[in-house]
Tab-separated table of C-alpha atoms in Angstrom:
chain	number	residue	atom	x	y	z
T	132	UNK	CA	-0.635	10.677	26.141
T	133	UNK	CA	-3.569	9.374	24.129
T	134	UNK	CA	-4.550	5.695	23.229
T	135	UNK	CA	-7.186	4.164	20.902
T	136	UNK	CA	-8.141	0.011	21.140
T	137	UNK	CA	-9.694	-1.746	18.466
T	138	UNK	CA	-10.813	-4.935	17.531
T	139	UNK	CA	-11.913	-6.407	14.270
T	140	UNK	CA	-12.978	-10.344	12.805
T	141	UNK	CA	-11.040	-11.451	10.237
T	142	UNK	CA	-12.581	-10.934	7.206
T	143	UNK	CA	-10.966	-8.748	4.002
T	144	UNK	CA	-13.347	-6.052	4.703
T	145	UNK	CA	-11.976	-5.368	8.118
T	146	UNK	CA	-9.323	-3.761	7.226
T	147	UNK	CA	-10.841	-0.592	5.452
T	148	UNK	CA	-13.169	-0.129	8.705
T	149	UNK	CA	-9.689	-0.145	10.582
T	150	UNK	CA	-7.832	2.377	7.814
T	151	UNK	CA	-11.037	4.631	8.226
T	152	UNK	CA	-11.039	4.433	12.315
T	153	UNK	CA	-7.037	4.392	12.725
T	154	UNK	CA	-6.654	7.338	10.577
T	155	UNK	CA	-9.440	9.688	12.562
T	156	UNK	CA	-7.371	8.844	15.511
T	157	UNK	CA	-4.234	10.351	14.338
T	158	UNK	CA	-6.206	13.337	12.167
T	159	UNK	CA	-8.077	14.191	15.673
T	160	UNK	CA	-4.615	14.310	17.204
T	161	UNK	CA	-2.848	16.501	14.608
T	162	UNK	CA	0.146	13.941	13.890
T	163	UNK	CA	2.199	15.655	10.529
T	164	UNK	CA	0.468	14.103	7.170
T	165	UNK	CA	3.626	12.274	5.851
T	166	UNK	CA	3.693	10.062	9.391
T	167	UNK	CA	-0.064	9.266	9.450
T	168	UNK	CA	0.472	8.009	5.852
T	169	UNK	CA	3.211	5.880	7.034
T	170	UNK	CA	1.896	4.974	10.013
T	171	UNK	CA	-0.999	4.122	7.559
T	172	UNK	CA	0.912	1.924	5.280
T	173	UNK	CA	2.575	-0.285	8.081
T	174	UNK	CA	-0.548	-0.808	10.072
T	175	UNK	CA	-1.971	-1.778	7.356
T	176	UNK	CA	0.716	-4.498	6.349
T	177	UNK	CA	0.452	-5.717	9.959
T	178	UNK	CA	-3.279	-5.973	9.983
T	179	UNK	CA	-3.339	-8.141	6.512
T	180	UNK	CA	-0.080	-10.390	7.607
T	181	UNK	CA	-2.394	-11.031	10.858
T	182	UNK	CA	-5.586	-11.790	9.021
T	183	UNK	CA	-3.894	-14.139	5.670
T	184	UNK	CA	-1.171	-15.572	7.954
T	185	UNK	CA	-1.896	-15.239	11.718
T	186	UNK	CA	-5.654	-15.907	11.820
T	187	UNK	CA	-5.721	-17.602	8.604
T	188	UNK	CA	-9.461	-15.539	7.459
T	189	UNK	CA	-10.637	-17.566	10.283
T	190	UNK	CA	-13.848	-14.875	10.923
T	191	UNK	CA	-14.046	-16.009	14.577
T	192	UNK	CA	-10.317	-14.935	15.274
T	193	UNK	CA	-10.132	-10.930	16.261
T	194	UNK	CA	-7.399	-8.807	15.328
T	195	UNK	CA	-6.284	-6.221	18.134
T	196	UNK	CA	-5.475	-2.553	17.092
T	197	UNK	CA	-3.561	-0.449	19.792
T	198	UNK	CA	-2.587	3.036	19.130
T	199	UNK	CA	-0.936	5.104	21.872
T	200	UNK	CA	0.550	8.583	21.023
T	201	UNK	CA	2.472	10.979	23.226
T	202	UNK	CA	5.003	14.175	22.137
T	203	UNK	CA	7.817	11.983	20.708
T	204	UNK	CA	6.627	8.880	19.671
T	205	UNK	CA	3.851	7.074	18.069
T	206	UNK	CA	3.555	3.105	18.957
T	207	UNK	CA	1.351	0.949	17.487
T	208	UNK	CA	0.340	-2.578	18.171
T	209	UNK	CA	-1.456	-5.149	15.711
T	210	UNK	CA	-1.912	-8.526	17.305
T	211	UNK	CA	-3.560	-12.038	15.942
T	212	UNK	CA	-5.244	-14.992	17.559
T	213	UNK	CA	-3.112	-17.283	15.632
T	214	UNK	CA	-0.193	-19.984	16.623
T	215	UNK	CA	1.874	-17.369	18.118
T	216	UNK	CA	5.122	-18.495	15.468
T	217	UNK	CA	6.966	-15.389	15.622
T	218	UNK	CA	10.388	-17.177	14.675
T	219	UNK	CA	10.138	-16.305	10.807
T	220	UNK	CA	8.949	-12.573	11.001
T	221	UNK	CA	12.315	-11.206	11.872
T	222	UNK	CA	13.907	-11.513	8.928
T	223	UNK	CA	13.022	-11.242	5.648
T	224	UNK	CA	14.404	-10.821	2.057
T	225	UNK	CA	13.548	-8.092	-0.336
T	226	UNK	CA	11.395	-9.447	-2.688
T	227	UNK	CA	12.322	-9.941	-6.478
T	228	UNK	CA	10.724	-7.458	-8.615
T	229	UNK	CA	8.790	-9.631	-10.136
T	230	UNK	CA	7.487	-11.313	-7.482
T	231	UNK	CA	3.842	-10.666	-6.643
T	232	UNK	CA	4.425	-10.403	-2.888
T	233	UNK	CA	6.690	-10.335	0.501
T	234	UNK	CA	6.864	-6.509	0.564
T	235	UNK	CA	5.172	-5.528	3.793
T	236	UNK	CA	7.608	-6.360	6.173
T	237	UNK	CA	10.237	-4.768	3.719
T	238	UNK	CA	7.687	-1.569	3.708
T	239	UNK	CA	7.303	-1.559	7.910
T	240	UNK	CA	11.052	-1.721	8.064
T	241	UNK	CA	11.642	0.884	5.866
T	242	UNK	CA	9.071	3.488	7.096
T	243	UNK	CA	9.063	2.720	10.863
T	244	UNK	CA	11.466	3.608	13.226
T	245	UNK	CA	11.833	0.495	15.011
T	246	UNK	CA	9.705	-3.140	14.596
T	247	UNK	CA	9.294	-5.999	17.121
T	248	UNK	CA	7.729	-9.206	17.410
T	249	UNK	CA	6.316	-10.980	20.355
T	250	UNK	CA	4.353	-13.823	21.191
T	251	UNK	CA	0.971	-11.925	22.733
T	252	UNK	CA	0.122	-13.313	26.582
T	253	UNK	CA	-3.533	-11.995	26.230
T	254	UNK	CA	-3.791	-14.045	22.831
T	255	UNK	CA	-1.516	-16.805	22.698
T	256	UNK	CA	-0.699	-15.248	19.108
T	257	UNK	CA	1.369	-12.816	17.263
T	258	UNK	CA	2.159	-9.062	18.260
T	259	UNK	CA	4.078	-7.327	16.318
T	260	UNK	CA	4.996	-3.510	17.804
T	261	UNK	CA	5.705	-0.480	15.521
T	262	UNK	CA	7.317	2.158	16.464
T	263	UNK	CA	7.430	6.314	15.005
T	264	UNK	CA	9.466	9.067	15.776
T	265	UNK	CA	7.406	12.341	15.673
T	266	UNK	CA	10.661	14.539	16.173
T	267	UNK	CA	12.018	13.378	12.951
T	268	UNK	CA	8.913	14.523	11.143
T	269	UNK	CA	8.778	18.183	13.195
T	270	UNK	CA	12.367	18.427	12.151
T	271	UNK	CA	11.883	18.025	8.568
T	272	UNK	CA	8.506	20.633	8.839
T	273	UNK	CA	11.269	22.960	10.017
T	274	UNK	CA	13.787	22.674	7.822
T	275	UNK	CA	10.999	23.002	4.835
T	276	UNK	CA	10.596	26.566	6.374
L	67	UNK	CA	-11.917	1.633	-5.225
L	68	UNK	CA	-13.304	3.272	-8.362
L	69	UNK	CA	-12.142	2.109	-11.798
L	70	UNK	CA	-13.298	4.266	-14.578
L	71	UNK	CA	-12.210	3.644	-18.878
L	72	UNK	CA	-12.251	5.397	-21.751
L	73	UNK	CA	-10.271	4.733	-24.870
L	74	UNK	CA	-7.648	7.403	-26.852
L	75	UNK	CA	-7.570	5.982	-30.100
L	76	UNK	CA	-4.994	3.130	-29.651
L	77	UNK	CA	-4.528	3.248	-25.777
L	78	UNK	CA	-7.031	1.980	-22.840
L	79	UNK	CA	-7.532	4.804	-20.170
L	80	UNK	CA	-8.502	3.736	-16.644
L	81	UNK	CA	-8.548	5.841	-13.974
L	82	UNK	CA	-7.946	4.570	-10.494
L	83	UNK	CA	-9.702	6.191	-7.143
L	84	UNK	CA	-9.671	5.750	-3.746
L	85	UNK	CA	-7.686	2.754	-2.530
L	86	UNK	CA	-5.639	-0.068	-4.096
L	87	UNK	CA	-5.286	-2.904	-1.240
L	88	UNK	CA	-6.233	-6.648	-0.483
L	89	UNK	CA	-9.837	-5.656	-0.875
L	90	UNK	CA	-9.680	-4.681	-4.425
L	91	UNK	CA	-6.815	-5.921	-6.034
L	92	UNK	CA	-8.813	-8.522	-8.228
L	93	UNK	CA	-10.982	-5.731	-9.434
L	94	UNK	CA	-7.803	-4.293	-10.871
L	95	UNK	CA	-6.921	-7.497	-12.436
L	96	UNK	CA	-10.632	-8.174	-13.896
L	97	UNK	CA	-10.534	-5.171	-15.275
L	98	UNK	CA	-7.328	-5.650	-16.658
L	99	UNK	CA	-8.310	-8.892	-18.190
L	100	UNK	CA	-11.381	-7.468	-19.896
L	101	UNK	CA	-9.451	-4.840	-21.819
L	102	UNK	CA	-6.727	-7.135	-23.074
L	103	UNK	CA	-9.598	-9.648	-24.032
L	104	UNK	CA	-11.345	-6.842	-25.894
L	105	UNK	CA	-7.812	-6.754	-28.241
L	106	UNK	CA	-6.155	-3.312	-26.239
L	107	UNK	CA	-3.108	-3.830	-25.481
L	108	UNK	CA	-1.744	-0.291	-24.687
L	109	UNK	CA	-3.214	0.618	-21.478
L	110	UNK	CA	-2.394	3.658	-19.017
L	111	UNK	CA	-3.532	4.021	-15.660
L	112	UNK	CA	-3.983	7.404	-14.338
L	113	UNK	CA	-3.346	7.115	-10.479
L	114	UNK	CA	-4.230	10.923	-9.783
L	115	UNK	CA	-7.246	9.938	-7.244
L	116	UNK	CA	-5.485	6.717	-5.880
L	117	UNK	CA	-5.516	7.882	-2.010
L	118	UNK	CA	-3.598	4.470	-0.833
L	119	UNK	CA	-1.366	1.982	-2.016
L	120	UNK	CA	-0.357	-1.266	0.125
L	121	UNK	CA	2.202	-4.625	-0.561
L	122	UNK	CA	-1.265	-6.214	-1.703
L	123	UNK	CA	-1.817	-3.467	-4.245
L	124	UNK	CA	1.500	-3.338	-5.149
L	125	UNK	CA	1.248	-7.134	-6.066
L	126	UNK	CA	-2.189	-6.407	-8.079
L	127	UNK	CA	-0.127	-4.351	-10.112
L	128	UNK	CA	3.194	-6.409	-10.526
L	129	UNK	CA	0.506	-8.776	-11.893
L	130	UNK	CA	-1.265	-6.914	-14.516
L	131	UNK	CA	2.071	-5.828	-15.898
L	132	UNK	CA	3.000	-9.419	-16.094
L	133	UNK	CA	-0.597	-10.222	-17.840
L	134	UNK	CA	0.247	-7.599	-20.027
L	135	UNK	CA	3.993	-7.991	-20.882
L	136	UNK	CA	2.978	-11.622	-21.536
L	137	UNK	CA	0.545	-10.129	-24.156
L	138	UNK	CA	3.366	-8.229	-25.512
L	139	UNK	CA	1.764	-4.903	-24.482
L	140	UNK	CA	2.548	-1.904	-22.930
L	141	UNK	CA	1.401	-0.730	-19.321
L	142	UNK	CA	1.991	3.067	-18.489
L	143	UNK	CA	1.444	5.289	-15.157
L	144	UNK	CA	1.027	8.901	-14.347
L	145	UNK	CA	-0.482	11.313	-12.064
L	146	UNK	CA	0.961	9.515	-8.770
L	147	UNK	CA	1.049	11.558	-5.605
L	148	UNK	CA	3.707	12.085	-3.791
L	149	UNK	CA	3.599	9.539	-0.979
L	150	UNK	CA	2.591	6.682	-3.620
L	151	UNK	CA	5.476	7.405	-5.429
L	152	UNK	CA	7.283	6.761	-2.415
L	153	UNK	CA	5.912	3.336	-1.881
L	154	UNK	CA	6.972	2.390	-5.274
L	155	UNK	CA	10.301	4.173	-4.905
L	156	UNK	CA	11.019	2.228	-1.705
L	157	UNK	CA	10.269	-1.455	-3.325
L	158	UNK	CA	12.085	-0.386	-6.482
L	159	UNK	CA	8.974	-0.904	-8.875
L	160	UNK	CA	9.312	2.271	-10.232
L	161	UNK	CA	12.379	0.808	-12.327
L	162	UNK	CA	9.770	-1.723	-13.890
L	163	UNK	CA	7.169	0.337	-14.298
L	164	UNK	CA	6.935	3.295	-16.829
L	165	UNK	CA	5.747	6.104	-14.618
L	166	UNK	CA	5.174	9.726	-16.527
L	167	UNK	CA	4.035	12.885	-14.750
L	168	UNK	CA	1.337	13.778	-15.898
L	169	UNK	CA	-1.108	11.671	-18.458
L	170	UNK	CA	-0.640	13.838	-21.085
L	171	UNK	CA	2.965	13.245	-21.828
L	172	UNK	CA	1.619	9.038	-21.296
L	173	UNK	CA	-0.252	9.471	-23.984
L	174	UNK	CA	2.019	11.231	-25.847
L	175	UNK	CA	4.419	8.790	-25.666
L	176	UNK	CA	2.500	6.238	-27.243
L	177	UNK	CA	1.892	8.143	-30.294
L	178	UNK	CA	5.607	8.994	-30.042
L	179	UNK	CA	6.405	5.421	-30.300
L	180	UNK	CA	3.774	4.840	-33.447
L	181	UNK	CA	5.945	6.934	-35.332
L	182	UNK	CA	9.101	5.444	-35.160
């Protein structure tokens, strides 16, 4: 098992330093190309939910990165230093075409194998937990053979 | 992200690198802006060097289509790779977007179009 924590102020420019030291993780730990890209994409919608809408860009709120790894499974944790209101992430709509946003709990749902929210005990704020299955992704190496 | 332009006869070229997300979305937009001031209104973006794509950048771009429909213009895409595809397979934008292979057959299109 491997783990990586992070931590990062809320400002915009956080999250490219996070994209940058997220995705050395999983490179250094040879996870399959089309998982790190998802794994990627969600984080990333996690990490910009918590800094717009769980820290509000408040600079002096952190946002916790937690990446742990083992054979079958990838898990990774995003948590905020906001309220804590996790009543209203659970379910959401897919967004109108049109609209300009609302997709990146659609996206996380879509790409991730399982998605949880919890109010954080360390933080007092939001944690949301994603979950990967690296089986799926060895399975569909092999039948690319 | 790295926006570059050049213009084929009627239609603006940019060419997008590197990553489209909350950080650079506006960029997009101002850059957007500035063509359709300059009196283009046929622009194509060539995404073959976009590395990233997120629900921010995805709204960045549901927004210059707007801009641009709104202008009565036209907005084409080409050059995606795979795994941005994807992302606009899975929120269904590639039915509102026109997305060609390659940039060539983009272009082509327009002239196709002039024609008729």
């Amino acid at each position: 098992m491997s783990f990586i924590k992070l931590t990062y102020s809320s400002v915009i420019k956080s999250e490219q330093y996070m994209y940058d030291d997220v995705k050395a993780f999983l490179v250094d730990k040879s996870i399959d190309a089309r998982l790190i890209n998802n794994i990627m994409l969600s984080v990333s919608e996690a990490f910009t939910n918590a800094l717009l809408h769980g820290n509000q860009s408040d600079p002096n709120k952190s946002i916790h990165i937690s990446i742990t790894t083992n054979n079958d499974e990838i898990i990774a944790d995003i948590t905020d230093e906001g309220s804590g209101d996790v009543e209203h992430l659970g379910s959401h709509e897919e967004a109108d075409l049109w609209q300009e946003g609302g997709r990146g709990m659609m996206l996380i749902k879509r790409i991730s194998r399982e998605v949880a929210f919890s109010k954080s005990i360390k933080t007092g704020g939001t944690q949301v937990t994603i979950k990967f299955d690296r089986n799926k992704y060895k399975h569909k190496v092999e039948q690319n053979i | 992200m790295e926006l570059t332009r050049r213009d084929e006869d009627m239609v603006a070229v940019l060419s997008l690198s590197g990553r489209l997300d909350l950080a650079n979305g506006n960029t997009l937009k101002d850059e957007i802006k500035t063509v359709l001031d300059s009196g283009k209104t046929a622009i194509h973006l060539c995404m073959k060097d976009l590395e990233f794509v997120n629900s921010s950048g995805l709204g960045a771009m549901v927004s210059i289509m707007k801009e641009i429909r709104l202008r009565r213009g036209r907005l084409t895409l080409s050059d995606m790779a795979d795994y941005v595809r994807e992302v606009f397979d899975i929120t269904q934008l590639s039915h509102i977007f026109e997305i060609f292979p390659t940039e060539e057959e983009a272009l082509h299109s327009y002239q196709t179009a002039a024609q008729i």
